[in-house]
mmCIF file of N, CA, C and O in Angstrom:
data_model
loop_
_atom_site.group_PDB
_atom_site.id
_atom_site.type_symbol
_atom_site.label_atom_id
_atom_site.label_comp_id
_atom_site.label_asym_id
_atom_site.label_seq_id
_atom_site.Cartn_x
_atom_site.Cartn_y
_atom_site.Cartn_z
ATOM 1 N N MET A 183 -3.811 31.165 11.581
ATOM 2 C CA MET A 183 -4.984 31.763 10.951
ATOM 3 C C MET A 183 -4.589 32.531 9.686
ATOM 4 O O MET A 183 -5.218 32.379 8.658
ATOM 5 N N GLU A 184 -3.512 33.312 9.768
ATOM 6 C CA GLU A 184 -3.078 34.084 8.615
ATOM 7 C C GLU A 184 -2.709 33.154 7.458
ATOM 8 O O GLU A 184 -3.025 33.426 6.311
ATOM 9 N N ASN A 185 -2.037 32.050 7.764
ATOM 10 C CA ASN A 185 -1.644 31.106 6.729
ATOM 11 C C ASN A 185 -2.866 30.512 6.043
ATOM 12 O O ASN A 185 -2.885 30.325 4.840
ATOM 13 N N ASP A 186 -3.916 30.205 6.821
ATOM 14 C CA ASP A 186 -5.132 29.671 6.228
ATOM 15 C C ASP A 186 -5.759 30.673 5.272
ATOM 16 O O ASP A 186 -6.215 30.309 4.197
ATOM 17 N N SER A 187 -5.793 31.938 5.635
ATOM 18 C CA SER A 187 -6.377 32.926 4.741
ATOM 19 C C SER A 187 -5.509 33.095 3.491
ATOM 20 O O SER A 187 -6.045 33.300 2.399
ATOM 21 N N PHE A 188 -4.193 32.991 3.631
ATOM 22 C CA PHE A 188 -3.314 33.038 2.463
ATOM 23 C C PHE A 188 -3.640 31.867 1.543
ATOM 24 O O PHE A 188 -3.788 32.037 0.331
ATOM 25 N N SER A 189 -3.789 30.678 2.110
ATOM 26 C CA SER A 189 -4.115 29.499 1.313
ATOM 27 C C SER A 189 -5.430 29.700 0.563
ATOM 28 O O SER A 189 -5.533 29.366 -0.622
ATOM 29 N N GLN A 190 -6.414 30.257 1.227
ATOM 30 C CA GLN A 190 -7.698 30.511 0.582
ATOM 31 C C GLN A 190 -7.562 31.526 -0.555
ATOM 32 O O GLN A 190 -8.164 31.352 -1.618
ATOM 33 N N ARG A 191 -6.778 32.562 -0.328
ATOM 34 C CA ARG A 191 -6.570 33.562 -1.384
ATOM 35 C C ARG A 191 -5.862 32.931 -2.580
ATOM 36 O O ARG A 191 -6.214 33.196 -3.739
ATOM 37 N N VAL A 192 -4.866 32.088 -2.317
ATOM 38 C CA VAL A 192 -4.149 31.402 -3.391
ATOM 39 C C VAL A 192 -5.126 30.555 -4.207
ATOM 40 O O VAL A 192 -5.125 30.596 -5.441
ATOM 41 N N ILE A 193 -5.963 29.805 -3.532
ATOM 42 C CA ILE A 193 -6.931 28.951 -4.218
ATOM 43 C C ILE A 193 -7.890 29.785 -5.060
ATOM 44 O O ILE A 193 -8.189 29.444 -6.217
ATOM 45 N N GLN A 194 -8.338 30.913 -4.535
ATOM 46 C CA GLN A 194 -9.246 31.786 -5.289
ATOM 47 C C GLN A 194 -8.572 32.344 -6.536
ATOM 48 O O GLN A 194 -9.181 32.406 -7.608
ATOM 49 N N VAL A 195 -7.314 32.753 -6.394
ATOM 50 C CA VAL A 195 -6.587 33.309 -7.538
ATOM 51 C C VAL A 195 -6.381 32.229 -8.601
ATOM 52 O O VAL A 195 -6.632 32.456 -9.790
ATOM 53 N N ILE A 196 -5.954 31.051 -8.188
ATOM 54 C CA ILE A 196 -5.721 29.972 -9.156
ATOM 55 C C ILE A 196 -7.021 29.597 -9.857
ATOM 56 O O ILE A 196 -7.031 29.353 -11.068
ATOM 57 N N ALA A 197 -8.100 29.568 -9.133
ATOM 58 C CA ALA A 197 -9.398 29.233 -9.727
ATOM 59 C C ALA A 197 -9.799 30.240 -10.811
ATOM 60 O O ALA A 197 -10.557 29.899 -11.725
ATOM 61 N N ALA A 198 -9.275 31.451 -10.742
ATOM 62 C CA ALA A 198 -9.636 32.504 -11.697
ATOM 63 C C ALA A 198 -8.774 32.505 -12.960
ATOM 64 O O ALA A 198 -9.088 33.234 -13.904
ATOM 65 N N ILE A 199 -7.725 31.708 -13.009
ATOM 66 C CA ILE A 199 -6.850 31.701 -14.185
ATOM 67 C C ILE A 199 -7.635 31.143 -15.376
ATOM 68 O O ILE A 199 -8.140 30.026 -15.319
ATOM 69 N N PRO A 200 -7.735 31.911 -16.443
ATOM 70 C CA PRO A 200 -8.526 31.455 -17.587
ATOM 71 C C PRO A 200 -7.897 30.264 -18.318
ATOM 72 O O PRO A 200 -6.673 30.105 -18.351
ATOM 73 N N TYR A 201 -8.751 29.471 -18.923
ATOM 74 C CA TYR A 201 -8.355 28.360 -19.784
ATOM 75 C C TYR A 201 -7.380 28.869 -20.838
ATOM 76 O O TYR A 201 -7.568 29.941 -21.409
ATOM 77 N N GLY A 202 -6.321 28.110 -21.092
ATOM 78 C CA GLY A 202 -5.373 28.466 -22.142
ATOM 79 C C GLY A 202 -4.343 29.491 -21.739
ATOM 80 O O GLY A 202 -3.613 30.002 -22.590
ATOM 81 N N THR A 203 -4.276 29.819 -20.439
ATOM 82 C CA THR A 203 -3.266 30.760 -19.956
ATOM 83 C C THR A 203 -2.538 30.134 -18.769
ATOM 84 O O THR A 203 -3.002 29.163 -18.181
ATOM 85 N N VAL A 204 -1.390 30.717 -18.433
ATOM 86 C CA VAL A 204 -0.608 30.263 -17.289
ATOM 87 C C VAL A 204 -0.259 31.454 -16.407
ATOM 88 O O VAL A 204 -0.372 32.603 -16.827
ATOM 89 N N ALA A 205 0.169 31.152 -15.205
ATOM 90 C CA ALA A 205 0.678 32.170 -14.280
ATOM 91 C C ALA A 205 1.870 31.552 -13.558
ATOM 92 O O ALA A 205 2.002 30.328 -13.490
ATOM 93 N N THR A 206 2.713 32.392 -13.023
ATOM 94 C CA THR A 206 3.858 31.893 -12.267
ATOM 95 C C THR A 206 3.486 31.817 -10.786
ATOM 96 O O THR A 206 2.528 32.435 -10.334
ATOM 97 N N TYR A 207 4.299 31.075 -10.054
ATOM 98 C CA TYR A 207 4.102 31.008 -8.603
ATOM 99 C C TYR A 207 4.149 32.419 -8.017
ATOM 100 O O TYR A 207 3.364 32.768 -7.147
ATOM 101 N N GLY A 208 5.066 33.245 -8.519
ATOM 102 C CA GLY A 208 5.179 34.617 -8.040
ATOM 103 C C GLY A 208 3.961 35.457 -8.368
ATOM 104 O O GLY A 208 3.540 36.296 -7.562
ATOM 105 N N ASP A 209 3.391 35.251 -9.559
ATOM 106 C CA ASP A 209 2.167 35.965 -9.930
ATOM 107 C C ASP A 209 1.061 35.660 -8.921
ATOM 108 O O ASP A 209 0.360 36.565 -8.458
ATOM 109 N N ILE A 210 0.924 34.382 -8.599
ATOM 110 C CA ILE A 210 -0.137 33.966 -7.681
ATOM 111 C C ILE A 210 0.099 34.569 -6.298
ATOM 112 O O ILE A 210 -0.821 35.096 -5.668
ATOM 113 N N ALA A 211 1.343 34.521 -5.831
ATOM 114 C CA ALA A 211 1.669 35.088 -4.517
ATOM 115 C C ALA A 211 1.341 36.583 -4.485
ATOM 116 O O ALA A 211 0.729 37.074 -3.535
ATOM 117 N N ARG A 212 1.716 37.293 -5.532
ATOM 118 C CA ARG A 212 1.466 38.733 -5.607
ATOM 119 C C ARG A 212 -0.040 39.015 -5.590
ATOM 120 O O ARG A 212 -0.513 39.874 -4.834
ATOM 121 N N LEU A 213 -0.787 38.290 -6.393
ATOM 122 C CA LEU A 213 -2.240 38.502 -6.447
ATOM 123 C C LEU A 213 -2.937 38.083 -5.155
ATOM 124 O O LEU A 213 -4.014 38.598 -4.833
ATOM 125 N N ALA A 214 -2.311 37.177 -4.403
ATOM 126 C CA ALA A 214 -2.881 36.741 -3.120
ATOM 127 C C ALA A 214 -2.471 37.668 -1.983
ATOM 128 O O ALA A 214 -2.838 37.450 -0.832
ATOM 129 N N GLY A 215 -1.693 38.706 -2.308
ATOM 130 C CA GLY A 215 -1.339 39.707 -1.315
ATOM 131 C C GLY A 215 -0.032 39.487 -0.576
ATOM 132 O O GLY A 215 0.278 40.207 0.364
ATOM 133 N N SER A 216 0.753 38.500 -1.008
ATOM 134 C CA SER A 216 2.045 38.220 -0.366
ATOM 135 C C SER A 216 3.105 38.015 -1.446
ATOM 136 O O SER A 216 3.465 36.886 -1.775
ATOM 137 N N PRO A 217 3.609 39.101 -2.025
ATOM 138 C CA PRO A 217 4.498 39.004 -3.187
ATOM 139 C C PRO A 217 5.779 38.198 -2.975
ATOM 140 O O PRO A 217 6.369 37.739 -3.937
ATOM 141 N N ARG A 218 6.176 37.983 -1.730
ATOM 142 C CA ARG A 218 7.410 37.229 -1.483
ATOM 143 C C ARG A 218 7.132 35.764 -1.120
ATOM 144 O O ARG A 218 8.014 35.066 -0.633
ATOM 145 N N ALA A 219 5.933 35.294 -1.370
ATOM 146 C CA ALA A 219 5.528 33.960 -0.914
ATOM 147 C C ALA A 219 5.357 32.956 -2.054
ATOM 148 O O ALA A 219 4.523 32.050 -1.969
ATOM 149 N N ALA A 220 6.164 33.067 -3.104
ATOM 150 C CA ALA A 220 6.036 32.143 -4.243
ATOM 151 C C ALA A 220 6.211 30.689 -3.805
ATOM 152 O O ALA A 220 5.479 29.807 -4.257
ATOM 153 N N ARG A 221 7.155 30.417 -2.933
ATOM 154 C CA ARG A 221 7.363 29.031 -2.478
ATOM 155 C C ARG A 221 6.162 28.508 -1.703
ATOM 156 O O ARG A 221 5.828 27.331 -1.786
ATOM 157 N N GLN A 222 5.518 29.379 -0.961
ATOM 158 C CA GLN A 222 4.345 28.960 -0.205
ATOM 159 C C GLN A 222 3.189 28.596 -1.136
ATOM 160 O O GLN A 222 2.364 27.753 -0.796
ATOM 161 N N VAL A 223 3.139 29.229 -2.299
ATOM 162 C CA VAL A 223 2.128 28.865 -3.291
ATOM 163 C C VAL A 223 2.326 27.400 -3.681
ATOM 164 O O VAL A 223 1.374 26.622 -3.761
ATOM 165 N N GLY A 224 3.575 27.019 -3.895
ATOM 166 C CA GLY A 224 3.878 25.623 -4.189
ATOM 167 C C GLY A 224 3.426 24.704 -3.072
ATOM 168 O O GLY A 224 2.906 23.612 -3.317
ATOM 169 N N GLY A 225 3.600 25.133 -1.837
ATOM 170 C CA GLY A 225 3.162 24.345 -0.688
ATOM 171 C C GLY A 225 1.657 24.155 -0.659
ATOM 172 O O GLY A 225 1.164 23.072 -0.346
ATOM 173 N N VAL A 226 0.925 25.209 -1.007
ATOM 174 C CA VAL A 226 -0.537 25.105 -1.060
ATOM 175 C C VAL A 226 -0.925 24.074 -2.125
ATOM 176 O O VAL A 226 -1.795 23.221 -1.899
ATOM 177 N N LEU A 227 -0.264 24.126 -3.265
ATOM 178 C CA LEU A 227 -0.585 23.193 -4.348
ATOM 179 C C LEU A 227 -0.264 21.748 -3.958
ATOM 180 O O LEU A 227 -1.013 20.838 -4.306
ATOM 181 N N LYS A 228 0.827 21.549 -3.230
ATOM 182 C CA LYS A 228 1.188 20.190 -2.794
ATOM 183 C C LYS A 228 0.144 19.591 -1.868
ATOM 184 O O LYS A 228 -0.018 18.378 -1.823
ATOM 185 N N ARG A 229 -0.557 20.445 -1.137
ATOM 186 C CA ARG A 229 -1.547 19.963 -0.176
ATOM 187 C C ARG A 229 -2.955 19.823 -0.748
ATOM 188 O O ARG A 229 -3.892 19.493 -0.020
ATOM 189 N N LEU A 230 -3.115 20.051 -2.039
ATOM 190 C CA LEU A 230 -4.442 19.891 -2.635
ATOM 191 C C LEU A 230 -4.880 18.438 -2.517
ATOM 192 O O LEU A 230 -4.078 17.525 -2.714
ATOM 193 N N PRO A 231 -6.142 18.218 -2.232
ATOM 194 C CA PRO A 231 -6.620 16.834 -2.156
ATOM 195 C C PRO A 231 -6.622 16.164 -3.532
ATOM 196 O O PRO A 231 -6.772 16.842 -4.563
ATOM 197 N N ALA A 232 -6.459 14.863 -3.540
ATOM 198 C CA ALA A 232 -6.529 14.107 -4.797
ATOM 199 C C ALA A 232 -7.878 14.381 -5.456
ATOM 200 O O ALA A 232 -8.902 14.466 -4.788
ATOM 201 N N GLY A 233 -7.851 14.568 -6.757
ATOM 202 C CA GLY A 233 -9.094 14.815 -7.480
ATOM 203 C C GLY A 233 -9.563 16.256 -7.468
ATOM 204 O O GLY A 233 -10.648 16.554 -7.956
ATOM 205 N N SER A 234 -8.759 17.153 -6.924
ATOM 206 C CA SER A 234 -9.124 18.569 -6.897
ATOM 207 C C SER A 234 -9.360 19.053 -8.327
ATOM 208 O O SER A 234 -8.634 18.687 -9.248
ATOM 209 N N ARG A 235 -10.350 19.900 -8.498
ATOM 210 C CA ARG A 235 -10.659 20.447 -9.821
ATOM 211 C C ARG A 235 -9.988 21.805 -10.042
ATOM 212 O O ARG A 235 -10.179 22.442 -11.080
ATOM 213 N N LEU A 236 -9.193 22.245 -9.083
ATOM 214 C CA LEU A 236 -8.463 23.497 -9.222
ATOM 215 C C LEU A 236 -7.461 23.360 -10.386
ATOM 216 O O LEU A 236 -6.772 22.343 -10.481
ATOM 217 N N PRO A 237 -7.358 24.342 -11.268
ATOM 218 C CA PRO A 237 -6.447 24.221 -12.416
ATOM 219 C C PRO A 237 -4.975 24.439 -12.035
ATOM 220 O O PRO A 237 -4.299 25.331 -12.529
ATOM 221 N N TRP A 238 -4.479 23.575 -11.167
ATOM 222 C CA TRP A 238 -3.101 23.638 -10.664
ATOM 223 C C TRP A 238 -2.078 23.593 -11.791
ATOM 224 O O TRP A 238 -0.991 24.144 -11.671
ATOM 225 N N HIS A 239 -2.437 22.938 -12.873
ATOM 226 C CA HIS A 239 -1.500 22.744 -13.984
ATOM 227 C C HIS A 239 -1.147 24.049 -14.690
ATOM 228 O O HIS A 239 -0.165 24.097 -15.424
ATOM 229 N N ARG A 240 -1.885 25.103 -14.435
ATOM 230 C CA ARG A 240 -1.616 26.389 -15.088
ATOM 231 C C ARG A 240 -0.543 27.205 -14.377
ATOM 232 O O ARG A 240 -0.246 28.317 -14.787
ATOM 233 N N ILE A 241 0.045 26.653 -13.318
ATOM 234 C CA ILE A 241 1.079 27.358 -12.560
ATOM 235 C C ILE A 241 2.449 26.814 -12.959
ATOM 236 O O ILE A 241 2.704 25.611 -12.861
ATOM 237 N N ILE A 242 3.326 27.717 -13.406
ATOM 238 C CA ILE A 242 4.675 27.348 -13.802
ATOM 239 C C ILE A 242 5.667 28.297 -13.129
ATOM 240 O O ILE A 242 5.259 29.265 -12.488
ATOM 241 N N ASN A 243 6.950 28.028 -13.284
ATOM 242 C CA ASN A 243 7.931 28.885 -12.613
ATOM 243 C C ASN A 243 8.199 30.162 -13.403
ATOM 244 O O ASN A 243 7.719 30.335 -14.525
ATOM 245 N N ARG A 244 8.966 31.040 -12.807
ATOM 246 C CA ARG A 244 9.201 32.371 -13.397
ATOM 247 C C ARG A 244 9.977 32.330 -14.704
ATOM 248 O O ARG A 244 10.031 33.307 -15.442
ATOM 249 N N HIS A 245 10.600 31.190 -14.998
ATOM 250 C CA HIS A 245 11.337 31.028 -16.253
ATOM 251 C C HIS A 245 10.457 30.452 -17.357
ATOM 252 O O HIS A 245 10.934 30.201 -18.457
ATOM 253 N N GLY A 246 9.173 30.224 -17.028
ATOM 254 C CA GLY A 246 8.259 29.666 -18.011
ATOM 255 C C GLY A 246 8.360 28.153 -18.115
ATOM 256 O O GLY A 246 7.965 27.575 -19.123
ATOM 257 N N GLN A 247 8.879 27.515 -17.081
ATOM 258 C CA GLN A 247 9.071 26.067 -17.100
ATOM 259 C C GLN A 247 8.215 25.374 -16.049
ATOM 260 O O GLN A 247 7.877 25.955 -15.022
ATOM 261 N N ILE A 248 7.937 24.117 -16.310
ATOM 262 C CA ILE A 248 7.261 23.274 -15.333
ATOM 263 C C ILE A 248 8.281 22.900 -14.266
ATOM 264 O O ILE A 248 9.381 22.453 -14.590
ATOM 265 N N SER A 249 7.918 23.087 -13.007
ATOM 266 C CA SER A 249 8.848 22.801 -11.911
ATOM 267 C C SER A 249 8.772 21.357 -11.424
ATOM 268 O O SER A 249 9.655 20.918 -10.706
ATOM 269 N N LEU A 250 7.726 20.657 -11.798
ATOM 270 C CA LEU A 250 7.541 19.285 -11.334
ATOM 271 C C LEU A 250 8.461 18.339 -12.098
ATOM 272 O O LEU A 250 9.031 18.701 -13.121
ATOM 273 N N GLN A 251 8.545 17.108 -11.601
ATOM 274 C CA GLN A 251 9.384 16.103 -12.247
ATOM 275 C C GLN A 251 8.614 14.802 -12.389
ATOM 276 O O GLN A 251 7.577 14.603 -11.749
ATOM 277 N N GLY A 252 9.136 13.925 -13.220
ATOM 278 C CA GLY A 252 8.567 12.592 -13.366
ATOM 279 C C GLY A 252 7.153 12.595 -13.908
ATOM 280 O O GLY A 252 6.807 13.371 -14.797
ATOM 281 N N ASP A 253 6.312 11.720 -13.341
ATOM 282 C CA ASP A 253 4.931 11.582 -13.797
ATOM 283 C C ASP A 253 4.139 12.872 -13.630
ATOM 284 O O ASP A 253 3.275 13.187 -14.458
ATOM 285 N N ASP A 254 4.424 13.625 -12.566
ATOM 286 C CA ASP A 254 3.721 14.893 -12.346
ATOM 287 C C ASP A 254 4.027 15.888 -13.455
ATOM 288 O O ASP A 254 3.149 16.613 -13.918
ATOM 289 N N LEU A 255 5.278 15.927 -13.900
ATOM 290 C CA LEU A 255 5.667 16.801 -15.008
ATOM 291 C C LEU A 255 4.886 16.410 -16.257
ATOM 292 O O LEU A 255 4.342 17.276 -16.954
ATOM 293 N N LEU A 256 4.809 15.122 -16.539
ATOM 294 C CA LEU A 256 4.085 14.662 -17.732
ATOM 295 C C LEU A 256 2.600 14.988 -17.643
ATOM 296 O O LEU A 256 1.992 15.408 -18.638
ATOM 297 N N ARG A 257 1.997 14.832 -16.458
ATOM 298 C CA ARG A 257 0.581 15.177 -16.267
ATOM 299 C C ARG A 257 0.351 16.656 -16.528
ATOM 300 O O ARG A 257 -0.625 17.052 -17.183
ATOM 301 N N GLN A 258 1.248 17.500 -15.994
ATOM 302 C CA GLN A 258 1.085 18.938 -16.177
ATOM 303 C C GLN A 258 1.283 19.311 -17.642
ATOM 304 O O GLN A 258 0.513 20.092 -18.202
ATOM 305 N N ARG A 259 2.296 18.742 -18.253
ATOM 306 C CA ARG A 259 2.568 19.034 -19.663
ATOM 307 C C ARG A 259 1.365 18.640 -20.530
ATOM 308 O O ARG A 259 0.919 19.410 -21.383
ATOM 309 N N ASP A 260 0.820 17.446 -20.295
ATOM 310 C CA ASP A 260 -0.339 16.984 -21.063
ATOM 311 C C ASP A 260 -1.541 17.905 -20.867
ATOM 312 O O ASP A 260 -2.257 18.222 -21.819
ATOM 313 N N ALA A 261 -1.767 18.338 -19.625
ATOM 314 C CA ALA A 261 -2.904 19.215 -19.328
ATOM 315 C C ALA A 261 -2.749 20.571 -20.008
ATOM 316 O O ALA A 261 -3.719 21.119 -20.548
ATOM 317 N N LEU A 262 -1.544 21.109 -20.017
ATOM 318 C CA LEU A 262 -1.309 22.395 -20.668
ATOM 319 C C LEU A 262 -1.483 22.272 -22.185
ATOM 320 O O LEU A 262 -2.128 23.116 -22.816
ATOM 321 N N GLU A 263 -0.923 21.217 -22.743
ATOM 322 C CA GLU A 263 -1.046 21.023 -24.191
ATOM 323 C C GLU A 263 -2.503 20.807 -24.589
ATOM 324 O O GLU A 263 -2.927 21.253 -25.655
ATOM 325 N N ALA A 264 -3.287 20.160 -23.735
ATOM 326 C CA ALA A 264 -4.716 19.949 -24.009
ATOM 327 C C ALA A 264 -5.473 21.272 -24.077
ATOM 328 O O ALA A 264 -6.524 21.357 -24.708
ATOM 329 N N GLU A 265 -4.929 22.307 -23.433
ATOM 330 C CA GLU A 265 -5.551 23.637 -23.471
ATOM 331 C C GLU A 265 -4.986 24.493 -24.603
ATOM 332 O O GLU A 265 -5.282 25.675 -24.703
ATOM 333 N N GLY A 266 -4.124 23.891 -25.433
ATOM 334 C CA GLY A 266 -3.562 24.615 -26.563
ATOM 335 C C GLY A 266 -2.319 25.416 -26.239
ATOM 336 O O GLY A 266 -1.877 26.241 -27.038
ATOM 337 N N ILE A 267 -1.733 25.181 -25.084
ATOM 338 C CA ILE A 267 -0.517 25.893 -24.687
ATOM 339 C C ILE A 267 0.689 25.132 -25.236
ATOM 340 O O ILE A 267 0.888 23.953 -24.920
ATOM 341 N N ALA A 268 1.465 25.795 -26.069
ATOM 342 C CA ALA A 268 2.641 25.165 -26.681
ATOM 343 C C ALA A 268 3.782 25.110 -25.667
ATOM 344 O O ALA A 268 4.050 26.077 -24.957
ATOM 345 N N ILE A 269 4.442 23.962 -25.634
ATOM 346 C CA ILE A 269 5.591 23.764 -24.752
ATOM 347 C C ILE A 269 6.757 23.327 -25.631
ATOM 348 O O ILE A 269 6.639 22.370 -26.400
ATOM 349 N N SER A 270 7.873 24.028 -25.524
ATOM 350 C CA SER A 270 9.033 23.720 -26.356
ATOM 351 C C SER A 270 9.635 22.372 -25.962
ATOM 352 O O SER A 270 9.320 21.814 -24.910
ATOM 353 N N ASP A 271 10.517 21.884 -26.806
ATOM 354 C CA ASP A 271 11.223 20.633 -26.498
ATOM 355 C C ASP A 271 12.028 20.762 -25.214
ATOM 356 O O ASP A 271 12.261 19.777 -24.518
ATOM 357 N N ALA A 272 12.428 21.988 -24.886
ATOM 358 C CA ALA A 272 13.187 22.236 -23.651
ATOM 359 C C ALA A 272 12.255 22.365 -22.443
ATOM 360 O O ALA A 272 12.708 22.600 -21.331
ATOM 361 N N GLY A 273 10.951 22.233 -22.684
ATOM 362 C CA GLY A 273 9.982 22.288 -21.589
ATOM 363 C C GLY A 273 9.584 23.683 -21.167
ATOM 364 O O GLY A 273 9.169 23.896 -20.032
ATOM 365 N N GLU A 274 9.663 24.638 -22.079
ATOM 366 C CA GLU A 274 9.351 26.026 -21.745
ATOM 367 C C GLU A 274 8.055 26.493 -22.414
ATOM 368 O O GLU A 274 7.753 26.118 -23.538
ATOM 369 N N VAL A 275 7.341 27.337 -21.681
ATOM 370 C CA VAL A 275 6.132 27.992 -22.175
ATOM 371 C C VAL A 275 6.498 29.447 -22.460
ATOM 372 O O VAL A 275 7.202 30.084 -21.681
ATOM 373 N N ASP A 276 6.025 29.974 -23.551
ATOM 374 C CA ASP A 276 6.268 31.370 -23.911
ATOM 375 C C ASP A 276 5.384 32.256 -23.030
ATOM 376 O O ASP A 276 4.186 32.418 -23.293
ATOM 377 N N LEU A 277 5.984 32.827 -21.985
ATOM 378 C CA LEU A 277 5.208 33.656 -21.057
ATOM 379 C C LEU A 277 4.632 34.897 -21.733
ATOM 380 O O LEU A 277 3.537 35.336 -21.379
ATOM 381 N N ALA A 278 5.342 35.440 -22.710
ATOM 382 C CA ALA A 278 4.828 36.626 -23.401
ATOM 383 C C ALA A 278 3.524 36.313 -24.131
ATOM 384 O O ALA A 278 2.654 37.174 -24.268
ATOM 385 N N ARG A 279 3.360 35.079 -24.538
ATOM 386 C CA ARG A 279 2.160 34.679 -25.284
ATOM 387 C C ARG A 279 1.051 34.125 -24.393
ATOM 388 O O ARG A 279 -0.124 34.408 -24.608
ATOM 389 N N TYR A 280 1.417 33.317 -23.388
ATOM 390 C CA TYR A 280 0.415 32.578 -22.629
ATOM 391 C C TYR A 280 0.170 33.077 -21.200
ATOM 392 O O TYR A 280 -0.726 32.592 -20.533
ATOM 393 N N ARG A 281 0.956 34.038 -20.747
ATOM 394 C CA ARG A 281 0.790 34.501 -19.357
ATOM 395 C C ARG A 281 -0.526 35.236 -19.188
ATOM 396 O O ARG A 281 -0.894 36.085 -19.989
ATOM 397 N N TRP A 282 -1.194 34.890 -18.115
ATOM 398 C CA TRP A 282 -2.468 35.509 -17.755
ATOM 399 C C TRP A 282 -2.254 36.998 -17.505
ATOM 400 O O TRP A 282 -1.411 37.397 -16.703
ATOM 401 N N GLN A 283 -3.039 37.832 -18.169
ATOM 402 C CA GLN A 283 -2.997 39.279 -17.951
ATOM 403 C C GLN A 283 -4.211 39.670 -17.125
ATOM 404 O O GLN A 283 -5.305 39.817 -17.660
ATOM 405 N N TRP A 284 -4.045 39.785 -15.845
ATOM 406 C CA TRP A 284 -5.182 40.073 -14.956
ATOM 407 C C TRP A 284 -5.483 41.544 -14.925
ATOM 408 O O TRP A 284 -4.788 42.404 -15.259
#
């Protein structure tokens, strides 16, 4: 039961991330009330149904990088760039510029 409520809180927090900004897995965990659960945030995202409208692409790692690989990395990169978020050739987002300030 507790895990389900955590998942719901994670989904609510991610849904609130504004267009053109990003947050880290740790940011989401902290805002969902479990600051040490960054990996679990990733687990919630992995279980999203196909076609989900949740802005999952706005979640990156604490180093400002996309954690996904292959086609998923390209999908996330394209989605972020479509929102005007610059990504360096090394695959990094400037957290000082694009991080969501809640």
